[in-house]
PDB file of C-alpha atoms in Angstrom:
ATOM      1  CA  MET A 107     118.571 106.553  80.639  1.00  0.00           C
ATOM      2  CA  GLU A 108     116.321 108.881  78.664  1.00  0.00           C
ATOM      3  CA  GLY A 109     113.085 110.476  79.780  1.00  0.00           C
ATOM      4  CA  ALA A 110     111.511 113.283  81.756  1.00  0.00           C
ATOM      5  CA  LEU A 111     112.682 111.894  85.088  1.00  0.00           C
ATOM      6  CA  GLN A 112     116.352 111.890  84.146  1.00  0.00           C
ATOM      7  CA  SER A 113     118.351 114.430  86.120  1.00  0.00           C
ATOM      8  CA  SER A 114     121.881 115.720  86.100  1.00  0.00           C
ATOM      9  CA  ALA A 115     124.148 117.304  88.676  1.00  0.00           C
ATOM     10  CA  GLU A 116     123.940 120.580  86.752  1.00  0.00           C
ATOM     11  CA  GLN A 117     120.165 120.821  86.542  1.00  0.00           C
ATOM     12  CA  PRO A 118     117.656 119.768  89.264  1.00  0.00           C
ATOM     13  CA  PRO A 119     114.604 117.822  88.082  1.00  0.00           C
ATOM     14  CA  GLN A 120     111.676 120.070  87.249  1.00  0.00           C
ATOM     15  CA  ILE A 121     108.749 118.680  89.208  1.00  0.00           C
ATOM     16  CA  ALA A 122     106.051 121.339  89.639  1.00  0.00           C
ATOM     17  CA  GLY A 123     108.771 123.950  89.288  1.00  0.00           C
ATOM     18  CA  ASN A 124     112.133 124.466  90.844  1.00  0.00           C
ATOM     19  CA  ARG A 125     112.542 123.443  94.492  1.00  0.00           C
ATOM     20  CA  SER A 126     113.645 126.975  95.437  1.00  0.00           C
ATOM     21  CA  HIS A 127     110.265 128.298  94.283  1.00  0.00           C
ATOM     22  CA  HIS A 128     108.321 125.644  96.247  1.00  0.00           C
ATOM     23  CA  PRO A 129     109.868 125.316  99.720  1.00  0.00           C
ATOM     24  CA  LYS A 130     107.152 122.877 100.856  1.00  0.00           C
ATOM     25  CA  LEU A 131     107.551 120.609  97.817  1.00  0.00           C
ATOM     26  CA  ILE A 132     108.516 117.088  98.855  1.00  0.00           C
ATOM     27  CA  PHE A 133     110.205 114.871  96.303  1.00  0.00           C
ATOM     28  CA  MET A 134     109.131 111.221  96.247  1.00  0.00           C
ATOM     29  CA  THR A 135     112.687 110.052  96.860  1.00  0.00           C
ATOM     30  CA  GLU A 136     112.398 111.579 100.338  1.00  0.00           C
ATOM     31  CA  ILE A 137     109.234 109.656 101.287  1.00  0.00           C
ATOM     32  CA  PRO A 138     109.396 105.943 102.071  1.00  0.00           C
ATOM     33  CA  ILE A 139     106.608 104.039 100.332  1.00  0.00           C
ATOM     34  CA  HIS A 140     104.878 101.333 102.328  1.00  0.00           C
ATOM     35  CA  ASN A 141     103.387  99.001  99.731  1.00  0.00           C
ATOM     36  CA  ASP A 142     101.085  97.264 102.198  1.00  0.00           C
ATOM     37  CA  ARG A 143      99.500 100.558 103.291  1.00  0.00           C
ATOM     38  CA  LEU A 144      99.218 101.723  99.692  1.00  0.00           C
ATOM     39  CA  VAL A 145      97.423  98.521  98.661  1.00  0.00           C
ATOM     40  CA  GLU A 146      95.144  98.767 101.717  1.00  0.00           C
ATOM     41  CA  LEU A 147      94.191 102.355 100.875  1.00  0.00           C
ATOM     42  CA  PHE A 148      93.589 101.479  97.227  1.00  0.00           C
ATOM     43  CA  THR A 149      91.349  98.512  98.059  1.00  0.00           C
ATOM     44  CA  THR A 150      89.439 100.592 100.616  1.00  0.00           C
ATOM     45  CA  LEU A 151      88.767 103.275  98.010  1.00  0.00           C
ATOM     46  CA  CYS A 152      87.679 100.641  95.484  1.00  0.00           C
ATOM     47  CA  ARG A 153      85.147  99.207  97.944  1.00  0.00           C
ATOM     48  CA  ILE A 154      83.311 102.515  98.354  1.00  0.00           C
ATOM     49  CA  ASN A 155      80.308 102.570  96.058  1.00  0.00           C
ATOM     50  CA  SER A 156      80.789 105.637  93.873  1.00  0.00           C
ATOM     51  CA  PRO A 157      79.132 105.486  90.457  1.00  0.00           C
ATOM     52  CA  PRO A 158      79.411 108.559  88.220  1.00  0.00           C
ATOM     53  CA  ARG A 159      77.881 111.694  89.761  1.00  0.00           C
ATOM     54  CA  GLN A 160      77.304 109.794  93.035  1.00  0.00           C
ATOM     55  CA  GLU A 161      80.734 110.060  94.612  1.00  0.00           C
ATOM     56  CA  ARG A 162      79.828 111.799  97.908  1.00  0.00           C
ATOM     57  CA  ALA A 163      80.697 108.765 100.100  1.00  0.00           C
ATOM     58  CA  LEU A 164      84.114 108.472  98.467  1.00  0.00           C
ATOM     59  CA  VAL A 165      84.781 112.206  98.818  1.00  0.00           C
ATOM     60  CA  GLU A 166      83.878 112.098 102.513  1.00  0.00           C
ATOM     61  CA  TYR A 167      86.269 109.207 103.104  1.00  0.00           C
ATOM     62  CA  VAL A 168      89.084 110.968 101.237  1.00  0.00           C
ATOM     63  CA  LYS A 169      88.403 114.201 103.149  1.00  0.00           C
ATOM     64  CA  GLY A 170      88.811 112.399 106.464  1.00  0.00           C
ATOM     65  CA  PHE A 171      91.965 110.662 105.270  1.00  0.00           C
ATOM     66  CA  LEU A 172      93.582 113.864 104.004  1.00  0.00           C
ATOM     67  CA  ARG A 173      92.609 115.864 107.098  1.00  0.00           C
ATOM     68  CA  GLY A 174      94.202 113.109 109.160  1.00  0.00           C
ATOM     69  CA  LEU A 175      97.430 113.835 107.279  1.00  0.00           C
ATOM     70  CA  GLY A 176      97.157 117.504 108.232  1.00  0.00           C
ATOM     71  CA  LEU A 177      96.191 118.868 104.841  1.00  0.00           C
ATOM     72  CA  GLU A 178      93.889 121.841 104.359  1.00  0.00           C
ATOM     73  CA  LEU A 179      90.913 121.098 102.120  1.00  0.00           C
ATOM     74  CA  ARG A 180      88.431 123.010 100.062  1.00  0.00           C
ATOM     75  CA  GLU A 181      85.862 121.962  97.492  1.00  0.00           C
ATOM     76  CA  ASP A 182      84.898 123.552  94.213  1.00  0.00           C
ATOM     77  CA  ASN A 183      81.357 123.622  92.780  1.00  0.00           C
ATOM     78  CA  ALA A 184      81.737 120.773  90.259  1.00  0.00           C
ATOM     79  CA  ALA A 185      78.700 118.893  91.588  1.00  0.00           C
ATOM     80  CA  GLU A 186      76.428 121.769  90.677  1.00  0.00           C
ATOM     81  CA  ILE A 187      77.921 122.010  87.197  1.00  0.00           C
ATOM     82  CA  VAL A 188      77.773 118.289  86.321  1.00  0.00           C
ATOM     83  CA  GLY A 189      74.623 117.381  88.252  1.00  0.00           C
ATOM     84  CA  GLY A 190      76.409 115.214  90.781  1.00  0.00           C
ATOM     85  CA  ASP A 191      76.523 115.005  94.534  1.00  0.00           C
ATOM     86  CA  ALA A 192      80.239 115.613  95.108  1.00  0.00           C
ATOM     87  CA  ASN A 193      82.680 118.374  94.309  1.00  0.00           C
ATOM     88  CA  ASN A 194      86.362 118.125  93.495  1.00  0.00           C
ATOM     89  CA  LEU A 195      88.643 118.267  96.528  1.00  0.00           C
ATOM     90  CA  ILE A 196      91.601 120.609  96.541  1.00  0.00           C
ATOM     91  CA  ALA A 197      94.186 119.774  99.206  1.00  0.00           C
ATOM     92  CA  THR A 198      97.120 121.940 100.249  1.00  0.00           C
ATOM     93  CA  LEU A 199      99.961 121.473 102.695  1.00  0.00           C
TER      94      LEU A 199
END
């Protein structure tokens, strides 16, 4: 199998750097994916009215969701720059 996701026993996959440099990095193979919850989240996000530069309601929903997962959040000043009502969210573990 060829491609960027191919790994070997000699070399760990390089996803956002080497694991030893990112002790909090979680590889997707370690997280079970629940398709029903993923589809529910996706459809919920799609139902939130968020035309360009009017994404505040969507950002507020995502902020609550991510805080519920225990992530720390901050926002940049993108809204001011683009004339919108919502900034970009930056989430960290």
